[in-house]
């Protein structure tokens, strides 16, 4: 069964600190993996898109890694800001019709 | 200048009523989607239309009927609303890209609307 699991479910950190969010998946056949940021009351916005051959990709203070062998991905946030408070969703896309399989998200709260 | 817009943003209604949610995109994309996000925050695809044609129809009750008058609009009509229909509904659009073999690439990025929070009392 195609599944995407994220950990932790929620995380509270102080402003300026770093954090890492985890994503494990059992999706096959794999096409690409995305991390989305969803602010409260808004739709998800894409942060990174990684294909099978990419190990790491950065977008400003966000760095995503992908290990296609172990089927794991992580999203590292450097020097967190209050505006980073949001839900971060890992999404894996299959080759079969480009179907998106969503994780349940990690709720990040950055405190001053 | 909103790329994908939905109306209304909030919808509160009684069980048994019929309601519609509208979605419009000004990105010129060919494909549009409807997703449902439940209380546990999981997003699940409901429907996908490409150039006004239905291409994905997940196991959704037939009380839900999407309608695409043109490729910039995909509306969702829900009949006989039930308590379990309470959720946030997201519209999205994308422009599929051709892969190297000429097939539709799965790489296409989806742009989401702001969501419609439906509450059924």
XYZ file of C-alpha atoms in Angstrom, chain A:
112
model
C 0.000 0.000 0.000
C 1.325 3.435 -0.948
C 1.952 5.406 2.238
C 3.877 8.441 3.416
C 4.651 8.814 7.112
C 6.110 11.895 8.737
C 7.696 12.521 12.091
C 7.434 14.182 14.449
C 3.726 15.042 14.332
C 4.464 18.367 15.981
C 7.530 20.303 16.979
C 8.174 23.469 18.982
C 11.502 25.266 18.637
C 12.925 28.642 19.570
C 13.512 31.297 16.944
C 16.979 31.027 15.435
C 17.338 27.291 16.078
C 17.637 24.598 13.400
C 15.335 21.614 13.030
C 14.938 18.520 10.861
C 11.673 16.914 9.791
C 11.507 13.296 8.626
C 9.536 11.546 5.909
C 9.434 7.790 5.200
C 7.542 6.398 2.251
C 6.490 3.093 0.744
C 5.323 4.443 -2.617
C 6.038 2.529 -5.802
C 6.801 3.226 -8.578
C 8.487 6.395 -7.379
C 8.622 9.504 -9.544
C 9.509 12.409 -7.313
C 9.186 13.721 -3.766
C 8.071 17.173 -2.699
C 7.972 19.144 0.471
C 5.135 21.634 0.872
C 4.613 24.354 3.446
C 1.032 24.988 4.512
C 0.349 28.120 6.547
C -2.781 28.103 8.710
C -5.853 28.781 6.607
C -3.979 28.542 3.319
C -3.250 26.019 0.609
C 0.076 24.140 0.436
C 2.970 25.846 -1.320
C 5.806 23.857 -2.870
C 9.253 24.213 -1.253
C 11.319 21.582 -3.089
C 10.871 18.886 -5.733
C 13.358 16.019 -5.889
C 13.639 13.253 -8.453
C 15.090 9.786 -7.958
C 18.635 10.856 -8.831
C 18.788 13.908 -6.559
C 20.191 13.564 -3.037
C 19.833 17.105 -1.824
C 18.143 20.323 -2.849
C 18.070 23.702 -1.184
C 15.618 26.580 -1.247
C 16.938 29.393 0.921
C 17.017 28.199 4.520
C 15.259 24.948 3.564
C 17.354 21.917 2.561
C 15.730 18.656 1.556
C 17.540 15.327 1.305
C 16.444 12.122 -0.357
C 17.704 8.571 0.060
C 15.852 6.550 -2.568
C 17.392 3.294 -1.324
C 16.010 3.576 2.190
C 12.974 5.572 0.982
C 13.582 8.391 3.394
C 13.620 12.145 3.054
C 14.304 14.969 5.452
C 13.681 18.701 5.471
C 16.203 20.772 7.389
C 15.333 24.329 8.375
C 18.230 26.573 9.296
C 18.039 29.609 11.575
C 14.271 29.326 12.031
C 12.045 32.391 11.901
C 8.615 33.003 13.370
C 7.184 32.878 9.843
C 8.361 29.262 9.552
C 5.492 28.269 11.855
C 3.337 26.100 9.611
C 2.540 22.533 8.663
C 5.179 20.854 6.486
C 3.854 18.141 4.236
C 5.869 15.458 2.459
C 4.333 14.302 -0.830
C 5.459 11.410 -3.005
C 4.379 11.175 -6.628
C 3.999 7.897 -8.510
C 4.645 7.283 -12.178
C 1.166 5.828 -12.465
C -0.770 8.851 -13.630
C 1.294 11.193 -11.479
C -0.752 10.402 -8.380
C 0.172 12.391 -5.251
C 0.413 10.542 -1.941
C 0.395 12.957 0.996
C 1.859 12.562 4.467
C -0.112 13.909 7.399
C 2.349 16.726 7.944
C 4.529 17.986 10.782
C 3.153 20.981 12.675
C 6.087 23.311 13.378
C 5.764 26.118 15.879
C 8.602 28.649 16.195
C 8.519 30.635 19.439
C 10.310 33.915 20.139
